[in-house]
CSV table of C-alpha atoms and ligand atoms in Angstrom, one decimal:
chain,number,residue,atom,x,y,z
A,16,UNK,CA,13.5,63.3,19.8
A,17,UNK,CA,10.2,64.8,18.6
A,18,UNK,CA,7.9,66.2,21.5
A,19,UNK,CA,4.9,67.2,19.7
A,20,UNK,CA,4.2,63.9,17.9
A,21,UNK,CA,1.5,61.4,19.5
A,22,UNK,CA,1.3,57.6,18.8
A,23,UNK,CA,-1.8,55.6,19.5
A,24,UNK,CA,-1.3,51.9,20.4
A,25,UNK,CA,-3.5,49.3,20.5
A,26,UNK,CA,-3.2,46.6,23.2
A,27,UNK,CA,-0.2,48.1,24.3
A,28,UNK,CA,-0.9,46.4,27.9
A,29,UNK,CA,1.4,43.9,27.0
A,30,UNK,CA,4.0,41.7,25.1
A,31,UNK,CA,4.9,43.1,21.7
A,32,UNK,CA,2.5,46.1,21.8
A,33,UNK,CA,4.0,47.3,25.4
A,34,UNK,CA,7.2,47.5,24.3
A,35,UNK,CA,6.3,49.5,21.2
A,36,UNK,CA,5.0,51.9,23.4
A,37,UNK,CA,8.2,51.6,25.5
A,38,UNK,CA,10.3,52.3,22.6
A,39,UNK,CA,8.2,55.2,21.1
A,40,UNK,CA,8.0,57.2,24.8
A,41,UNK,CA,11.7,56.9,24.7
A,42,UNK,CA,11.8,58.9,22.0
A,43,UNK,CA,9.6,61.5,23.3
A,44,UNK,CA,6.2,60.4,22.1
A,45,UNK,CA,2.6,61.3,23.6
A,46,UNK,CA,1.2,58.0,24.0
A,47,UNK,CA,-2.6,57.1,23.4
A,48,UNK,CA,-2.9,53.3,24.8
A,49,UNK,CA,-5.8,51.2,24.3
A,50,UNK,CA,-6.2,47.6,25.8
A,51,UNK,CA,-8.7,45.3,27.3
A,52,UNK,CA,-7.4,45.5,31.3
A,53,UNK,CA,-7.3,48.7,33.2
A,54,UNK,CA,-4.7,47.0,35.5
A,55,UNK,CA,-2.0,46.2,32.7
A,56,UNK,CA,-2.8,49.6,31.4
A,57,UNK,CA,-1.7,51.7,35.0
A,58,UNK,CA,1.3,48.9,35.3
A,59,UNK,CA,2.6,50.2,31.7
A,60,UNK,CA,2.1,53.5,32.8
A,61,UNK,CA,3.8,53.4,35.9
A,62,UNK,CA,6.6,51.6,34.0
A,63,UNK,CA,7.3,54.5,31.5
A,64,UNK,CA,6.8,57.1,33.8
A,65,UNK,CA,10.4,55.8,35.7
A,66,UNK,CA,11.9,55.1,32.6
A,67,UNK,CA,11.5,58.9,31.6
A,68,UNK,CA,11.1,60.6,34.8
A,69,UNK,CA,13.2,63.9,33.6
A,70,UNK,CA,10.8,64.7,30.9
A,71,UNK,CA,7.6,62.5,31.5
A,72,UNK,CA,5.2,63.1,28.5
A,73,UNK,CA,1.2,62.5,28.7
A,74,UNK,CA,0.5,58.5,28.6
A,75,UNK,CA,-3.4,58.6,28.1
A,76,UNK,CA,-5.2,55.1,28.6
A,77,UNK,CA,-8.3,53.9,27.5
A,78,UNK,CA,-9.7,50.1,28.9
A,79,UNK,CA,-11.9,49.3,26.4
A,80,UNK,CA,-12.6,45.8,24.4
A,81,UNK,CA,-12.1,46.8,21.0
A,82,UNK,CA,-14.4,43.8,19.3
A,83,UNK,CA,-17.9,45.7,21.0
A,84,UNK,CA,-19.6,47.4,17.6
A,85,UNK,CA,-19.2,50.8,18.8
A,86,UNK,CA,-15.4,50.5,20.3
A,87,UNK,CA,-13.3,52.2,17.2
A,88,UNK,CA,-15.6,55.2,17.2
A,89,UNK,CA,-15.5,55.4,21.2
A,90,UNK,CA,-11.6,55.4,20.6
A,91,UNK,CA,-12.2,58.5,17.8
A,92,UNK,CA,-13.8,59.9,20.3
A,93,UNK,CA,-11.5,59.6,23.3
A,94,UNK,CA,-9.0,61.2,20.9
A,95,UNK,CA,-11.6,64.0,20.5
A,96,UNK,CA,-11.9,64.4,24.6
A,97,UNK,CA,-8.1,64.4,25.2
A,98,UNK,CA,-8.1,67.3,22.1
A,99,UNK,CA,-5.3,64.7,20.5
A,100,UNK,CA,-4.6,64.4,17.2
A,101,UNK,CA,-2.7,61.2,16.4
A,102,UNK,CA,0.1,61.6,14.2
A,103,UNK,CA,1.0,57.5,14.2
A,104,UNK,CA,-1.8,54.6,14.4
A,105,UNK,CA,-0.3,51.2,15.4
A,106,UNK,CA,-3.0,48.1,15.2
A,107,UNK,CA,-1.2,45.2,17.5
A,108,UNK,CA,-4.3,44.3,19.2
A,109,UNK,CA,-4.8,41.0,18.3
A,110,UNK,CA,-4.7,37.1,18.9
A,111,UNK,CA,-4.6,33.8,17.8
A,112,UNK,CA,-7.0,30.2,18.9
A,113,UNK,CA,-4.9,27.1,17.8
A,114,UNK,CA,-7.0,24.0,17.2
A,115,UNK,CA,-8.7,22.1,14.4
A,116,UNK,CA,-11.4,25.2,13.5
A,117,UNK,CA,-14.0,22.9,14.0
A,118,UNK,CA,-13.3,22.4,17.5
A,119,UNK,CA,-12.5,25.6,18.5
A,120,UNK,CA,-15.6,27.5,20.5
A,121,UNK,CA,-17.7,29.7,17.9
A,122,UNK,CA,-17.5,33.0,19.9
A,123,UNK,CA,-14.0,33.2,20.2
A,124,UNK,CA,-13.6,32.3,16.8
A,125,UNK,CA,-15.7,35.3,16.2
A,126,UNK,CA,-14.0,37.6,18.6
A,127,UNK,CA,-11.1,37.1,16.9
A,128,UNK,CA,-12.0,37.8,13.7
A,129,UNK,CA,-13.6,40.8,14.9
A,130,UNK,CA,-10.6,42.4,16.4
A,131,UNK,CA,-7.8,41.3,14.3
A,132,UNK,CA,-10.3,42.2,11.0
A,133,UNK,CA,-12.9,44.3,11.6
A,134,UNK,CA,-11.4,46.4,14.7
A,135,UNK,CA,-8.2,47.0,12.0
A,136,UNK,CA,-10.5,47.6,9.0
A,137,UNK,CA,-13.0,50.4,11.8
A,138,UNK,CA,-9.5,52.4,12.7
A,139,UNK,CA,-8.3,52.9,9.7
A,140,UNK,CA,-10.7,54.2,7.9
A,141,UNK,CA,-11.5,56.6,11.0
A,142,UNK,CA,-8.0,57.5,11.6
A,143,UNK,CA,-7.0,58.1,7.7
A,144,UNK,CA,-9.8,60.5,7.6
A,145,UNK,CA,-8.8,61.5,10.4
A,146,UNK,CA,-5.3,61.8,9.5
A,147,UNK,CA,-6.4,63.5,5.9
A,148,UNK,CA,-8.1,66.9,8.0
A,149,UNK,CA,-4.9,67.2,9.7
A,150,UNK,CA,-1.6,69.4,8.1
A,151,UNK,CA,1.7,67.4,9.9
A,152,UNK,CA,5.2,69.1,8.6
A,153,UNK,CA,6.3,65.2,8.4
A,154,UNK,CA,4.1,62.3,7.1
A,155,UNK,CA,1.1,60.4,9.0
A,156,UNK,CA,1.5,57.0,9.6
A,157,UNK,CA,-0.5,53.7,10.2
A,158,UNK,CA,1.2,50.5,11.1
A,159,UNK,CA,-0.5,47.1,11.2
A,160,UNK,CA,0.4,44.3,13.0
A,161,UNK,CA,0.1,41.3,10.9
A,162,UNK,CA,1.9,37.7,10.7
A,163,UNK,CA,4.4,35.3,9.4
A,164,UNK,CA,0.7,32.9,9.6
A,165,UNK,CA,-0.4,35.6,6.6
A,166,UNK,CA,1.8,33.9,4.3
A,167,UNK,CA,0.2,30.4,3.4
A,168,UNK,CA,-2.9,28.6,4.9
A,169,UNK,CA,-2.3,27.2,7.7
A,170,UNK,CA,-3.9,23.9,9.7
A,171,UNK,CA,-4.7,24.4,13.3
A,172,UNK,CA,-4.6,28.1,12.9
A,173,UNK,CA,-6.8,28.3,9.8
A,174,UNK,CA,-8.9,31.3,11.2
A,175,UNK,CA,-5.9,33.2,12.7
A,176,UNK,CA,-4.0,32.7,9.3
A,177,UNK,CA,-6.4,34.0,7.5
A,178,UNK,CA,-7.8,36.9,9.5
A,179,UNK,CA,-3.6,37.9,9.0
A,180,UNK,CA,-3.8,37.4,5.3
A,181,UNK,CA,-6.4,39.9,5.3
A,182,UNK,CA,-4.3,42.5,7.6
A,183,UNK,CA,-1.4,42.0,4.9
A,184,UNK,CA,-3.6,42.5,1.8
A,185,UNK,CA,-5.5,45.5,3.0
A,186,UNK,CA,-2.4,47.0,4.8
A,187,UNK,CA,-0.5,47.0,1.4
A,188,UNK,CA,-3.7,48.6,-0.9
A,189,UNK,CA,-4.5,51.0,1.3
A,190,UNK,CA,-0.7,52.3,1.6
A,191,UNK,CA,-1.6,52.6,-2.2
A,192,UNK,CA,-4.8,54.4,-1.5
A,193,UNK,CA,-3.2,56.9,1.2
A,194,UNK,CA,0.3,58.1,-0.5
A,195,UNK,CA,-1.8,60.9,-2.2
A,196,UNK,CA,-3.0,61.9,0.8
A,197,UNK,CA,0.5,62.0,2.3
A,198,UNK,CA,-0.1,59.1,4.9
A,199,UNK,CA,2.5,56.3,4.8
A,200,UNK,CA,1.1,52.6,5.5
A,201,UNK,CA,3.1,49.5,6.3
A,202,UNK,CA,2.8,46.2,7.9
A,203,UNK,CA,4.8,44.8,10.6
A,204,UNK,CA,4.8,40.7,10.0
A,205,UNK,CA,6.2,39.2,13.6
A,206,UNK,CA,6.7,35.2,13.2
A,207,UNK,CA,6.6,33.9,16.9
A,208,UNK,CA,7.6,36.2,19.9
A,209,UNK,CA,8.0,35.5,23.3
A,210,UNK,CA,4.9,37.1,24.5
A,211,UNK,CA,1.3,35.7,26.4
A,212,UNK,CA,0.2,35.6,22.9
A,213,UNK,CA,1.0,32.0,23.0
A,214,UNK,CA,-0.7,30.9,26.2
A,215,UNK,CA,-3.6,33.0,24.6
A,216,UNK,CA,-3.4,30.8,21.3
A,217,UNK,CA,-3.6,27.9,23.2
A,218,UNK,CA,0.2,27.0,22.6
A,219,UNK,CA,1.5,27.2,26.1
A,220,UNK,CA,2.8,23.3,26.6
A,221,UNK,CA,5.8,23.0,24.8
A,222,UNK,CA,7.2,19.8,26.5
A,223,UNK,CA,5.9,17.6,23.3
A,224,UNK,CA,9.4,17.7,20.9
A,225,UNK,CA,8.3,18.4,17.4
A,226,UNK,CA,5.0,19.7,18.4
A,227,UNK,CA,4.0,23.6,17.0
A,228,UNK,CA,4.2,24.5,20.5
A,229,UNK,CA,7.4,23.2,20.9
A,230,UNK,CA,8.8,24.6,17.8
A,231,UNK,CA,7.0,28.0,18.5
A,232,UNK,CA,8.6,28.8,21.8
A,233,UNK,CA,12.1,27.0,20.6
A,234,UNK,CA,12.0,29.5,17.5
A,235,UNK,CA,10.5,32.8,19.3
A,236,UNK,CA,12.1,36.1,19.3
A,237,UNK,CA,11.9,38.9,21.5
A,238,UNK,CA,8.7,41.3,21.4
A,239,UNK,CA,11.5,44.1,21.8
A,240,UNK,CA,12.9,43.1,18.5
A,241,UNK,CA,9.6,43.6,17.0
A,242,UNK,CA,8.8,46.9,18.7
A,243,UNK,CA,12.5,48.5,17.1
A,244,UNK,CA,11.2,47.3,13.5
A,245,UNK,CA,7.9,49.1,14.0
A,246,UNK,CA,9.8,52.2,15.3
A,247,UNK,CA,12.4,51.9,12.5
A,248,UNK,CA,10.1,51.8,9.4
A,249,UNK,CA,8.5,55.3,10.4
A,250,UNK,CA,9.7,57.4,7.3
A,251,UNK,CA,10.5,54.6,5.3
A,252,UNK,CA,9.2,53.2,2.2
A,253,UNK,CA,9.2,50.1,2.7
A,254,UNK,CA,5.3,48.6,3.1
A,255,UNK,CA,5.6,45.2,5.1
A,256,UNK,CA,8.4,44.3,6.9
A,257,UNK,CA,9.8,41.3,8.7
A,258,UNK,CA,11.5,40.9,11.8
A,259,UNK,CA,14.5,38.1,11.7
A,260,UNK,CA,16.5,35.9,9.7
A,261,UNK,CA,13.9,32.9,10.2
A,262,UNK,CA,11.0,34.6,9.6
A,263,UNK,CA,12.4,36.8,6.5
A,264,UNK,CA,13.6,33.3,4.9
A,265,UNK,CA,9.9,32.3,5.4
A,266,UNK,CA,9.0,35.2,3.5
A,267,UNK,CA,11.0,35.1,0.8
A,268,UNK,CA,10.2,31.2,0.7
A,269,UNK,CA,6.1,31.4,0.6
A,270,UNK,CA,6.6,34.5,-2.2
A,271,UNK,CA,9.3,32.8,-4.4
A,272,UNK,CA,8.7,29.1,-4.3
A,273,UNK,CA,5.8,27.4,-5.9
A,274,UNK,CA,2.9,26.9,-3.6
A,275,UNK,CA,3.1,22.7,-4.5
A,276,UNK,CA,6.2,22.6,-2.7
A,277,UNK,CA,5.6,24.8,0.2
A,278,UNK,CA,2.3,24.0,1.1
A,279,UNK,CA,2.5,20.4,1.9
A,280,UNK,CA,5.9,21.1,4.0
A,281,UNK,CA,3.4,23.9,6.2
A,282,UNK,CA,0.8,20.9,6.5
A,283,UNK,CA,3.0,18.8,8.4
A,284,UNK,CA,4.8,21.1,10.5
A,285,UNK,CA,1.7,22.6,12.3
A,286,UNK,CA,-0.7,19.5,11.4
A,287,UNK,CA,0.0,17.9,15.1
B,313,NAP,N1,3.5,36.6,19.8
B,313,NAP,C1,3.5,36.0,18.6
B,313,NAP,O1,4.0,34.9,18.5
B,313,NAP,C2,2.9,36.8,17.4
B,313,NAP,C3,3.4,36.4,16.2
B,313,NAP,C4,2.9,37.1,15.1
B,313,NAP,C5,2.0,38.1,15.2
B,313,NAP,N2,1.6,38.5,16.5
B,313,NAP,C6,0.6,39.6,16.6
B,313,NAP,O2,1.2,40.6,17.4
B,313,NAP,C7,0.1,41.3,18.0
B,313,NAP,C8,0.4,41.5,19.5
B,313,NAP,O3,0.4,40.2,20.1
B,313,NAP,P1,1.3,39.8,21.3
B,313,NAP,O4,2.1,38.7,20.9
B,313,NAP,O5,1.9,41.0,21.9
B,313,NAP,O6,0.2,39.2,22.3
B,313,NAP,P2,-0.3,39.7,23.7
B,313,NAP,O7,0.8,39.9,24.6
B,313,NAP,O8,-1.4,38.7,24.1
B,313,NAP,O9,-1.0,41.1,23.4
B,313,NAP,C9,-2.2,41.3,22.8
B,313,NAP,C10,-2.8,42.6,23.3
B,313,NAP,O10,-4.0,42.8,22.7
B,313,NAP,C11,-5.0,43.1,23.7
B,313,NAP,N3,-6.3,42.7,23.4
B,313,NAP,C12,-6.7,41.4,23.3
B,313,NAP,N4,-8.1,41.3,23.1
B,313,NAP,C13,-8.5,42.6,23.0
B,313,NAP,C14,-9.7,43.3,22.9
B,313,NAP,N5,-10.8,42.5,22.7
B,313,NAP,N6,-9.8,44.6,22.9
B,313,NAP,C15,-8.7,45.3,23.2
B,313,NAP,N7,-7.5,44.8,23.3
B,313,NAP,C16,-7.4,43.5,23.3
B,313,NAP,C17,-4.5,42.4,24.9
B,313,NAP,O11,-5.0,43.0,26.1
B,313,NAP,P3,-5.1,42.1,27.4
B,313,NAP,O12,-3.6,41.8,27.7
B,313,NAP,O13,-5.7,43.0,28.4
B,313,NAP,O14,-5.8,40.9,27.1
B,313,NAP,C18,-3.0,42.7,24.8
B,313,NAP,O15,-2.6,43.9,25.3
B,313,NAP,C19,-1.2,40.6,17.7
B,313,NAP,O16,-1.8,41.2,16.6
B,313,NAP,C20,-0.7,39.2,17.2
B,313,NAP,O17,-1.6,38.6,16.3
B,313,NAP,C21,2.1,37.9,17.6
């Protein structure tokens, strides 16, 4: 257990970011929490206050939406106001929208791509400098959230897929970029997880067999499973990891075979 060390989460209100927070305040962690809804944010808190009760540490929350222009500086600050200095970032704020991308309603789109780009892309670069001023006795870390979907284009998710190819790319140069500085970087690459994410995503009815809805919840693992890989590769040097059997033969598929042969097999699977 390590007392002194703070972790900030983002959209740790719920599903897969709620239980990283879970799992780091287990092991003694200050918490920084940021997420849209004041509400889920007092419900977490409550919740790891009685799993800890002997030794509670500080949970500090912040309600903000993190796609306004100013919101990664407000967080900065916040961090400034608490007098915290963050030892571990974790970017899991994020969702998908799945439909044909010209159907899909333009703001959202562009809410998405906000917070799963731009939001990601803000922190970093804040919390690296951040990180850089600051003299830890072990190594600073940043973990972002990313995707199975980052692995190949993908129909009815075309946007999401994407904005997660970027969050793999620029996870894996900047943990180039930030070694010197003594600040490891990976990526956490989740395929589906039992979380509100799909409901959010627009995936929610799963009665059609076959469907990506269907397959999606038949195929999803548990957010907690997710949350013990983030926890687990603090230390490590290992850049992006994935989380199951499934989603690491998906993996290894996308980056071995030939995109001819795994592209069209991708197409039809989420093409309905
Ligand atoms: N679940 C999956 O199948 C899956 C698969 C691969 C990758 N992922 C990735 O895993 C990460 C976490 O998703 P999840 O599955 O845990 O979904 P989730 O349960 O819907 O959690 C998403 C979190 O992000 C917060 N959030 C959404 N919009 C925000 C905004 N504008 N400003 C601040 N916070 C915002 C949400 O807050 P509210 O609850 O208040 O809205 C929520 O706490 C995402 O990056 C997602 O892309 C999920």
């Amino acid at each position: 257990m390590n007392s002194q060390r703070t972790v900030l989460v983002t959209g740790g209100g719920s599903g897969i970011g709620k239980e990283i927070c879970k799992r780091f305040y287990n092991d003694g962690y200050q918490l920084v929490v940021v997420s849209l809804d004041a509400g889920e944010l007092d419900v977490l808190h409550d919740e790891l206050l009685a799993l800890n009760t002997a030794n509670a540490q500080p949970v500090h929350r912040l309600a903000l939406d993190l796609t306004r222009p100013d919101a990664s500086q407000r967080v900065s600050d916040f961090c400034d106001e608490i007098h915290c200095d963050i030892d571990i970032l974790i970017n899991n704020a994020g969702f998908g929208l799945h439909d044909k991308h010209a159907d899909l309603n333009l703001d959202q789109v562009n809410a998405m791509l906000h917070l799963n780009i731009l939001a990601v892309s803000s922190l970093c670069h804040l919390f690296a400098n951040r990180m850089k001023h600051s003299k830890p006795s072990t190594p600073n870390t940043i973990i972002n959230i990313g995707s199975t979907s980052a692995f190949q284009p993908i129909p009815m998710l075309a946007a999401y897929a994407a904005s997660k190819a970027f969050v793999v790319s620029f996870t894996e140069a900047l943990a180039v970029e930030l070694k010197e500085d003594g600040i490891d970087v990976h990526c956490v690459c989740p395929g589906t997880t039992k979380t509100p994410f799909l409901d959010v995503a627009g995936l929610s009815d799963n009665t059609r067999f076959g469907s990506t809805a269907y397959i999606a919840h038949k195929i999803a693992m548990s957010p907690k499973d997710v949350a013990n890989l983030a926890f687990n590769i603090v230390g490590t040097k290992q850049t992006t990891a994935v989380p199951g059997l499934v989603n690491k033969l998906h993996y290894q598929m996308t980056h071995w075979l030939p995109n001819v042969m795994v592209q069209p097999v991708v197409n039809r699977l989420f093409n309905r």
